[in-house]
Amino acid sequence: MKTIAFALALPCALVTSGALADMTDVIEVGVRPLYLIDRMEDGPLKEKLAACAGKPVHRTAFSIGHRGAQMQFPEHTVEANVAAARQGAGILECDVTFTKDKELVCRHAQNDLHTTTNILSTPLAKTCITPFAPASSDEPAKAECRTAELTLAEFKSLTPKMDAKNSKATSVGDYMDATAHWRTDLYAVEPTTLMSHAESIKLFKSLGAKFTPELKTPSVEMPFDGFTQEDYAQKLIDEYKAAGIPAQDVFAQSFNLSDILYWIKAEPEFGANAVYLVEWHDGFDEQNAETWKEDFAGLKAQGVNYLAPSMNMLVTAEDGHIVASEYAKAAKQAGLKLISWSLERSGPLAAKGGGGWYYSSTNDIIHTDGQMYELVDTLARDVGIVGLFSDWPATVSYYASCMGLD
């Protein structure tokens, strides 16, 4: 495998040119990994990671681009995914939903266009289920715009933006201009490119990455104009088959267990890699089995091989350190392969007062960004995850390459 460490970033103009295929071996992790290492407490882990500075970083399936490199790029765009691939992500994600004409597109939710695109400032605002309403003394600003109200062509006409809204806004402009202070609009000033699911397959293949599409829960009632949930799940798989993508390179995801079981039954080769997503819920205690919803042995018996819990489910705090949780140990003991999500999503850990939701089980001991690699190391070594989603894949790619992970 060819590797290049700290290569110069290439112009985005190449994204749409034939030169893109020549960049699959260019890996650029930038300064962030060393920024995080600088803030770590002294010890063997810091010494190991620091010693890898300047060494080659390779593309690794352990590093999964969460909606691309969306900490700084508009999510689910060509540019976000090219950035993720250049940061070493070996698997890229398209969250899959559908349009009015039943075409599959990459969006985190079917009803997020008002926060992720410029739809409210275009004539297509008239299609929004909930038109923009300004904030008043007792009501926040609101809007809801869905892909299911647009054709594929209409969807592709929109301009992506950083996912954000200003609930105190009294104008559309202020409502859309709300990017978190720790993110950036730097890579959204010039228009980025929305994708259909089929286009994401073509792009990810050209980038040398594998695929992890997530079948999103529809905002519309199903069946939708005769389009059933099973039709939806099958169409996702059919687009990989039409593109000639081997089933072993596709890790289809869903929070809906019935989708996973459908793939296992109807498309067993793809179903073998299907990823069942679960998340922290009210009342959950990572150390108390009575609070867990998942029957690990039952899932395995039904043919589920991959479980993807949020990070806070897989770790806990013990004597001031981040360690594997009892939940993680039980899932592994049942023979489930674990993937987790999503690193670099919380913003600066000190500023969040413990890291926020993603650090629910360890908030009491989180006080600096330097602990991010302690978390990654615990997930990799003690929990034994096989992949980690990140909003900034360079962080994970650096760790994986340093530790010799594939």
Short mmCIF file of C-alpha atoms in Angstrom, two decimals:
data_model
loop_
_atom_site.label_atom_id
_atom_site.label_comp_id
_atom_site.label_asym_id
_atom_site.label_seq_id
_atom_site.Cartn_x
_atom_site.Cartn_y
_atom_site.Cartn_z
CA MET A 1 0.00 0.00 0.00
CA LYS A 2 1.42 3.37 -0.95
CA THR A 3 1.49 6.00 1.77
CA ILE A 4 2.41 9.67 1.87
CA ALA A 5 2.59 11.59 5.13
CA PHE A 6 1.63 15.24 5.42
CA ALA A 7 1.31 15.78 1.66
CA LEU A 8 0.17 19.14 0.39
CA ALA A 9 -3.59 19.37 -0.07
CA LEU A 10 -4.56 19.36 -3.73
CA PRO A 11 -6.88 21.91 -5.32
CA CYS A 12 -10.59 21.22 -5.05
CA ALA A 13 -10.85 21.97 -8.77
CA LEU A 14 -9.55 18.44 -9.28
CA VAL A 15 -12.62 16.98 -7.60
CA THR A 16 -14.52 16.95 -10.88
CA SER A 17 -11.60 16.16 -13.17
CA GLY A 18 -9.92 12.95 -14.26
CA ALA A 19 -7.03 13.78 -11.95
CA LEU A 20 -9.06 12.61 -8.96
CA ALA A 21 -8.24 8.97 -9.68
CA ASP A 22 -4.54 9.79 -9.30
CA MET A 23 -4.99 11.01 -5.72
CA THR A 24 -6.15 7.84 -4.01
CA ASP A 25 -2.74 7.33 -2.38
CA VAL A 26 -2.38 10.89 -1.09
CA ILE A 27 -2.91 11.00 2.68
CA GLU A 28 -2.87 14.36 4.49
CA VAL A 29 -3.54 14.47 8.23
CA GLY A 30 -2.49 18.05 8.94
CA VAL A 31 -1.68 19.47 12.35
CA ARG A 32 -4.64 18.28 14.41
CA PRO A 33 -3.28 14.89 15.55
CA LEU A 34 -0.16 16.55 16.97
CA TYR A 35 -2.27 19.33 18.49
CA LEU A 36 -4.17 16.65 20.42
CA ILE A 37 -1.00 14.77 21.35
CA ASP A 38 0.58 17.98 22.71
CA ARG A 39 -2.31 18.22 25.19
CA MET A 40 -2.06 14.65 26.47
CA GLU A 41 -0.71 13.80 29.90
CA ASP A 42 2.81 12.44 29.81
CA GLY A 43 2.95 8.67 29.58
CA PRO A 44 3.53 5.68 27.27
CA LEU A 45 0.56 6.45 24.98
CA LYS A 46 1.68 10.02 24.39
CA GLU A 47 5.24 8.86 23.77
CA LYS A 48 4.08 6.23 21.27
CA LEU A 49 1.86 8.63 19.32
CA ALA A 50 4.45 11.41 19.35
CA ALA A 51 7.08 9.04 18.00
CA CYS A 52 4.92 8.50 14.90
CA ALA A 53 5.09 12.17 13.90
CA GLY A 54 6.30 12.45 10.31
CA LYS A 55 5.89 8.73 9.62
CA PRO A 56 3.68 7.51 6.76
CA VAL A 57 -0.06 7.47 7.35
CA HIS A 58 -2.02 4.90 5.36
CA ARG A 59 -5.62 4.51 4.35
CA THR A 60 -7.34 2.35 6.95
CA ALA A 61 -10.77 0.78 7.31
CA PHE A 62 -10.53 1.55 11.04
CA SER A 63 -11.05 5.23 10.10
CA ILE A 64 -14.60 5.92 8.90
CA GLY A 65 -15.63 9.29 7.50
CA HIS A 66 -18.80 10.39 9.32
CA ARG A 67 -20.77 12.16 6.55
CA GLY A 68 -17.34 12.92 5.09
CA ALA A 69 -14.99 15.28 6.94
CA GLN A 70 -17.90 17.30 8.20
CA MET A 71 -16.27 19.01 11.13
CA GLN A 72 -15.27 21.66 8.59
CA PHE A 73 -16.95 20.72 5.28
CA PRO A 74 -20.68 20.70 4.47
CA GLU A 75 -21.77 17.15 5.18
CA HIS A 76 -22.52 14.51 2.55
CA THR A 77 -20.92 16.50 -0.22
CA VAL A 78 -18.34 15.47 -2.78
CA GLU A 79 -15.85 17.83 -1.17
CA ALA A 80 -16.41 16.50 2.38
CA ASN A 81 -15.79 12.94 1.25
CA VAL A 82 -12.75 13.80 -0.83
CA ALA A 83 -11.35 15.51 2.27
CA ALA A 84 -12.12 12.43 4.40
CA ALA A 85 -10.39 10.15 1.90
CA ARG A 86 -7.37 12.46 1.81
CA GLN A 87 -7.27 12.14 5.61
CA GLY A 88 -6.97 8.36 5.36
CA ALA A 89 -10.57 7.22 5.83
CA GLY A 90 -10.87 3.74 4.35
CA ILE A 91 -14.67 3.67 4.65
CA LEU A 92 -16.99 6.52 3.68
CA GLU A 93 -20.62 7.08 4.61
CA CYS A 94 -23.70 8.07 2.67
CA ASP A 95 -26.75 8.45 4.90
CA VAL A 96 -29.48 7.39 2.50
CA THR A 97 -32.95 8.87 2.12
CA PHE A 98 -35.23 9.37 -0.88
CA THR A 99 -36.78 12.10 -2.99
CA LYS A 100 -40.29 12.68 -4.32
CA ASP A 101 -39.42 10.61 -7.40
CA LYS A 102 -38.04 7.82 -5.15
CA GLU A 103 -34.39 8.42 -5.98
CA LEU A 104 -31.86 7.74 -3.23
CA VAL A 105 -29.74 10.68 -2.05
CA CYS A 106 -27.16 11.37 0.66
CA ARG A 107 -28.71 13.27 3.60
CA HIS A 108 -28.45 12.70 7.32
CA ALA A 109 -32.22 12.99 7.61
CA GLN A 110 -35.05 13.22 5.14
CA ASN A 111 -36.17 16.44 6.81
CA ASP A 112 -32.91 18.37 7.31
CA LEU A 113 -32.76 20.52 4.16
CA HIS A 114 -33.59 23.69 6.12
CA THR A 115 -30.40 23.28 8.19
CA THR A 116 -28.03 21.71 5.65
CA THR A 117 -28.83 23.60 2.42
CA ASN A 118 -29.92 27.02 1.19
CA ILE A 119 -33.46 25.87 0.38
CA LEU A 120 -35.12 28.56 2.52
CA SER A 121 -33.58 31.29 0.36
CA THR A 122 -34.63 29.68 -2.94
CA PRO A 123 -37.98 29.32 -4.76
CA LEU A 124 -38.05 25.72 -3.49
CA ALA A 125 -38.86 27.09 -0.03
CA LYS A 126 -42.49 26.81 -1.10
CA THR A 127 -42.12 22.99 -0.91
CA CYS A 128 -41.21 23.02 2.78
CA ILE A 129 -43.61 21.14 5.04
CA THR A 130 -43.19 23.88 7.64
CA PRO A 131 -42.39 27.28 6.08
CA PHE A 132 -39.89 29.45 7.91
CA ALA A 133 -41.44 31.20 10.90
CA PRO A 134 -39.37 33.78 12.80
CA ALA A 135 -38.73 33.58 16.51
CA SER A 136 -41.22 35.37 18.70
CA SER A 137 -41.29 36.14 22.41
CA ASP A 138 -42.43 32.65 23.31
CA GLU A 139 -41.62 30.54 20.23
CA PRO A 140 -38.27 29.65 18.60
CA ALA A 141 -37.77 30.10 14.87
CA LYS A 142 -38.76 26.98 12.96
CA ALA A 143 -38.85 25.35 9.53
CA GLU A 144 -38.92 21.84 8.09
CA CYS A 145 -37.95 20.95 4.54
CA ARG A 146 -37.85 17.39 3.20
CA THR A 147 -36.20 15.61 0.30
CA ALA A 148 -39.51 13.78 -0.20
CA GLU A 149 -41.04 17.07 -1.45
CA LEU A 150 -38.38 17.48 -4.17
CA THR A 151 -37.40 15.62 -7.31
CA LEU A 152 -33.81 14.51 -7.63
CA ALA A 153 -33.15 17.37 -10.05
CA GLU A 154 -34.59 19.90 -7.61
CA PHE A 155 -32.56 18.44 -4.76
CA LYS A 156 -29.35 18.64 -6.81
CA SER A 157 -30.06 22.34 -7.54
CA LEU A 158 -29.59 23.26 -3.87
CA THR A 159 -26.36 24.57 -2.35
CA PRO A 160 -25.09 22.76 0.75
CA LYS A 161 -24.10 24.63 3.91
CA MET A 162 -22.77 23.69 7.33
CA ASP A 163 -25.52 21.99 9.33
CA ALA A 164 -26.85 24.64 11.71
CA LYS A 165 -29.83 26.83 12.59
CA ASN A 166 -30.38 29.89 14.76
CA SER A 167 -33.51 29.30 16.81
CA LYS A 168 -33.55 32.98 17.85
CA ALA A 169 -33.55 34.25 14.26
CA THR A 170 -36.16 36.67 12.96
CA SER A 171 -35.04 36.37 9.32
CA VAL A 172 -34.17 33.52 6.96
CA GLY A 173 -30.64 34.86 6.60
CA ASP A 174 -30.01 34.83 10.34
CA TYR A 175 -31.66 31.41 10.70
CA MET A 176 -29.24 29.87 8.18
CA ASP A 177 -26.13 31.72 9.39
CA ALA A 178 -25.49 29.77 12.58
CA THR A 179 -22.37 27.64 12.15
CA ALA A 180 -20.91 26.62 15.52
CA HIS A 181 -17.92 28.77 16.49
CA TRP A 182 -15.61 25.74 16.60
CA ARG A 183 -16.55 24.64 13.07
CA THR A 184 -15.98 26.87 10.03
CA ASP A 185 -17.63 28.20 6.88
CA LEU A 186 -14.25 28.39 5.15
CA TYR A 187 -15.00 25.43 2.89
CA ALA A 188 -18.62 26.39 2.26
CA VAL A 189 -18.05 29.85 0.78
CA GLU A 190 -17.77 28.43 -2.72
CA PRO A 191 -20.62 26.01 -3.50
CA THR A 192 -20.02 22.37 -2.68
CA THR A 193 -21.70 19.43 -4.39
CA LEU A 194 -24.68 17.34 -3.29
CA MET A 195 -24.80 13.67 -4.27
CA SER A 196 -27.26 10.98 -5.10
CA HIS A 197 -26.51 7.62 -3.50
CA ALA A 198 -25.42 6.22 -6.88
CA GLU A 199 -23.04 9.15 -7.33
CA SER A 200 -21.56 8.51 -3.88
CA ILE A 201 -20.82 4.92 -4.87
CA LYS A 202 -18.95 6.07 -7.96
CA LEU A 203 -17.03 8.70 -5.98
CA PHE A 204 -16.08 6.44 -3.07
CA LYS A 205 -14.89 3.74 -5.45
CA SER A 206 -12.69 6.28 -7.26
CA LEU A 207 -11.22 7.31 -3.89
CA GLY A 208 -10.24 3.73 -3.04
CA ALA A 209 -12.67 3.56 -0.10
CA LYS A 210 -15.24 1.03 1.04
CA PHE A 211 -18.89 1.91 1.66
CA THR A 212 -21.15 2.31 4.69
CA PRO A 213 -24.59 3.56 3.65
CA GLU A 214 -27.13 4.15 6.40
CA LEU A 215 -30.81 3.62 5.60
CA LYS A 216 -32.44 6.58 7.35
CA THR A 217 -35.86 6.39 8.98
CA PRO A 218 -38.27 8.20 6.64
CA SER A 219 -40.04 11.36 7.80
CA VAL A 220 -42.98 10.45 5.58
CA GLU A 221 -45.44 7.67 6.23
CA MET A 222 -44.52 4.39 4.55
CA PRO A 223 -45.41 3.09 2.07
CA PHE A 224 -44.72 6.34 0.21
CA ASP A 225 -46.67 6.39 -3.04
CA GLY A 226 -46.43 2.59 -3.11
CA PHE A 227 -42.74 2.58 -2.06
CA THR A 228 -42.49 0.23 0.92
CA GLN A 229 -39.79 0.02 3.58
CA GLU A 230 -38.57 -3.23 2.02
CA ASP A 231 -38.50 -1.58 -1.43
CA TYR A 232 -36.39 1.17 0.12
CA ALA A 233 -33.98 -1.27 1.78
CA GLN A 234 -33.70 -3.32 -1.40
CA LYS A 235 -33.11 -0.30 -3.64
CA LEU A 236 -30.11 0.64 -1.50
CA ILE A 237 -28.52 -2.77 -2.07
CA ASP A 238 -29.50 -2.85 -5.75
CA GLU A 239 -27.48 0.30 -6.43
CA TYR A 240 -24.31 -1.44 -5.20
CA LYS A 241 -25.06 -4.50 -7.28
CA ALA A 242 -25.66 -2.34 -10.36
CA ALA A 243 -22.28 -0.66 -9.79
CA GLY A 244 -20.52 -4.01 -9.46
CA ILE A 245 -19.42 -3.41 -5.86
CA PRO A 246 -18.51 -6.62 -3.98
CA ALA A 247 -20.79 -7.29 -1.03
CA GLN A 248 -17.80 -7.60 1.31
CA ASP A 249 -16.96 -3.93 0.67
CA VAL A 250 -20.40 -2.67 1.77
CA PHE A 251 -21.40 -2.18 5.41
CA ALA A 252 -25.08 -1.20 5.21
CA GLN A 253 -26.34 0.37 8.45
CA SER A 254 -29.67 1.03 10.14
CA PHE A 255 -31.07 1.86 13.57
CA ASN A 256 -34.07 -0.24 12.53
CA LEU A 257 -33.42 -3.91 13.32
CA SER A 258 -36.06 -4.98 10.80
CA ASP A 259 -33.94 -3.43 8.02
CA ILE A 260 -30.92 -5.44 9.19
CA LEU A 261 -32.94 -8.66 9.31
CA TYR A 262 -34.39 -7.95 5.87
CA TRP A 263 -30.89 -7.68 4.39
CA ILE A 264 -29.78 -10.85 6.19
CA LYS A 265 -32.70 -12.75 4.67
CA ALA A 266 -33.06 -11.15 1.22
CA GLU A 267 -29.42 -10.32 0.50
CA PRO A 268 -27.35 -12.64 2.71
CA GLU A 269 -23.97 -11.64 1.25
CA PHE A 270 -24.66 -7.98 2.06
CA GLY A 271 -26.50 -8.93 5.25
CA ALA A 272 -23.37 -10.56 6.62
CA ASN A 273 -21.81 -7.08 6.86
CA ALA A 274 -24.96 -5.22 7.94
CA VAL A 275 -24.38 -2.89 10.90
CA TYR A 276 -27.04 -2.52 13.59
CA LEU A 277 -26.81 0.98 15.07
CA VAL A 278 -27.80 1.63 18.69
CA GLU A 279 -27.44 4.64 20.97
CA TRP A 280 -27.41 5.77 24.57
CA HIS A 281 -30.93 6.28 25.91
CA ASP A 282 -32.50 7.68 29.05
CA GLY A 283 -31.98 5.26 31.91
CA PHE A 284 -29.05 3.51 30.22
CA ASP A 285 -26.17 2.50 32.48
CA GLU A 286 -23.16 1.05 30.66
CA GLN A 287 -22.35 -1.00 33.78
CA ASN A 288 -25.84 -2.37 34.50
CA ALA A 289 -27.23 -5.06 32.17
CA GLU A 290 -30.77 -4.48 33.43
CA THR A 291 -30.79 -1.12 31.61
CA TRP A 292 -29.69 -2.48 28.22
CA LYS A 293 -32.19 -2.96 25.40
CA GLU A 294 -29.98 -5.24 23.32
CA ASP A 295 -30.03 -9.03 23.58
CA PHE A 296 -26.52 -9.72 22.29
CA ALA A 297 -26.84 -13.48 22.01
CA GLY A 298 -30.26 -13.08 20.37
CA LEU A 299 -28.86 -10.66 17.80
CA LYS A 300 -26.02 -13.02 16.97
CA ALA A 301 -28.46 -15.91 16.62
CA GLN A 302 -30.46 -13.89 14.09
CA GLY A 303 -27.36 -13.40 11.96
CA VAL A 304 -26.29 -9.94 13.12
CA ASN A 305 -22.50 -9.72 13.05
CA TYR A 306 -21.87 -5.99 13.55
CA LEU A 307 -23.18 -3.80 16.37
CA ALA A 308 -22.47 -0.05 16.35
CA PRO A 309 -23.17 1.62 19.71
CA SER A 310 -22.45 5.28 20.38
CA MET A 311 -19.08 5.80 22.09
CA ASN A 312 -20.62 6.56 25.47
CA MET A 313 -22.02 3.01 25.66
CA LEU A 314 -18.67 1.30 25.23
CA VAL A 315 -16.58 3.07 27.87
CA THR A 316 -16.84 4.15 31.47
CA ALA A 317 -14.74 6.04 34.01
CA GLU A 318 -12.70 4.13 36.57
CA ASP A 319 -10.07 5.61 38.90
CA GLY A 320 -9.79 8.68 36.71
CA HIS A 321 -9.26 6.70 33.51
CA ILE A 322 -11.38 5.73 30.51
CA VAL A 323 -11.92 1.95 30.46
CA ALA A 324 -14.09 -0.57 28.61
CA SER A 325 -17.66 -0.81 29.90
CA GLU A 326 -19.47 -3.97 30.96
CA TYR A 327 -21.80 -3.37 27.99
CA ALA A 328 -18.82 -3.54 25.62
CA LYS A 329 -17.46 -6.67 27.26
CA ALA A 330 -20.81 -8.46 27.05
CA ALA A 331 -21.30 -7.55 23.39
CA LYS A 332 -17.83 -8.83 22.53
CA GLN A 333 -18.36 -12.01 24.53
CA ALA A 334 -21.44 -12.71 22.40
CA GLY A 335 -19.26 -12.63 19.30
CA LEU A 336 -20.40 -9.28 17.92
CA LYS A 337 -17.95 -7.08 16.03
CA LEU A 338 -18.13 -3.52 17.31
CA ILE A 339 -18.00 -0.21 15.45
CA SER A 340 -18.54 3.11 17.24
CA TRP A 341 -19.55 6.72 16.54
CA SER A 342 -18.70 9.62 16.39
CA LEU A 343 -15.35 11.11 17.37
CA GLU A 344 -14.70 14.86 16.89
CA ARG A 345 -18.43 15.62 16.98
CA SER A 346 -18.62 17.33 20.36
CA GLY A 347 -16.35 20.28 19.74
CA PRO A 348 -13.56 21.17 22.19
CA LEU A 349 -13.91 18.85 25.16
CA ALA A 350 -12.93 21.39 27.83
CA ALA A 351 -15.40 23.92 26.44
CA LYS A 352 -18.21 21.35 26.58
CA GLY A 353 -17.72 20.75 30.28
CA GLY A 354 -16.76 17.12 29.92
CA GLY A 355 -17.40 16.53 26.25
CA GLY A 356 -21.20 16.54 26.11
CA TRP A 357 -23.53 13.70 25.08
CA TYR A 358 -20.91 11.55 23.38
CA TYR A 359 -18.99 11.45 26.66
CA SER A 360 -22.01 10.80 28.90
CA SER A 361 -20.35 7.90 30.70
CA THR A 362 -17.02 9.70 31.25
CA ASN A 363 -17.98 13.39 31.55
CA ASP A 364 -16.79 13.59 35.15
CA ILE A 365 -13.18 12.98 34.15
CA ILE A 366 -13.01 14.80 30.78
CA HIS A 367 -11.28 18.18 30.92
CA THR A 368 -9.08 18.56 27.83
CA ASP A 369 -8.89 17.67 24.14
CA GLY A 370 -5.78 15.71 25.04
CA GLN A 371 -8.02 12.92 26.37
CA MET A 372 -9.41 12.24 22.91
CA TYR A 373 -6.62 9.83 22.12
CA GLU A 374 -7.08 8.14 25.49
CA LEU A 375 -10.65 7.43 24.39
CA VAL A 376 -9.58 6.20 20.96
CA ASP A 377 -6.94 3.94 22.51
CA THR A 378 -9.45 2.45 24.96
CA LEU A 379 -11.93 1.80 22.17
CA ALA A 380 -9.27 0.20 20.00
CA ARG A 381 -7.30 -1.82 22.55
CA ASP A 382 -9.65 -2.58 25.44
CA VAL A 383 -13.05 -2.58 23.74
CA GLY A 384 -11.64 -3.97 20.49
CA ILE A 385 -13.72 -1.99 18.01
CA VAL A 386 -13.00 -2.64 14.33
CA GLY A 387 -13.90 0.85 13.12
CA LEU A 388 -14.54 4.37 14.40
CA PHE A 389 -16.63 7.08 12.76
CA SER A 390 -15.17 10.56 12.99
CA ASP A 391 -16.14 14.04 11.82
CA TRP A 392 -12.42 14.61 11.18
CA PRO A 393 -10.94 11.27 10.07
CA ALA A 394 -7.32 12.46 10.23
CA THR A 395 -7.39 12.00 14.01
CA VAL A 396 -8.34 8.33 13.73
CA SER A 397 -6.17 7.62 10.67
CA TYR A 398 -3.08 8.91 12.47
CA TYR A 399 -3.78 6.67 15.48
CA ALA A 400 -4.53 3.60 13.34
CA SER A 401 -1.40 4.02 11.25
CA CYS A 402 0.76 4.58 14.33
CA MET A 403 -0.62 1.46 16.00
CA GLY A 404 -0.45 -0.72 12.89
CA LEU A 405 -4.21 -1.16 12.44
CA ASP A 406 -5.54 -2.09 9.00
#
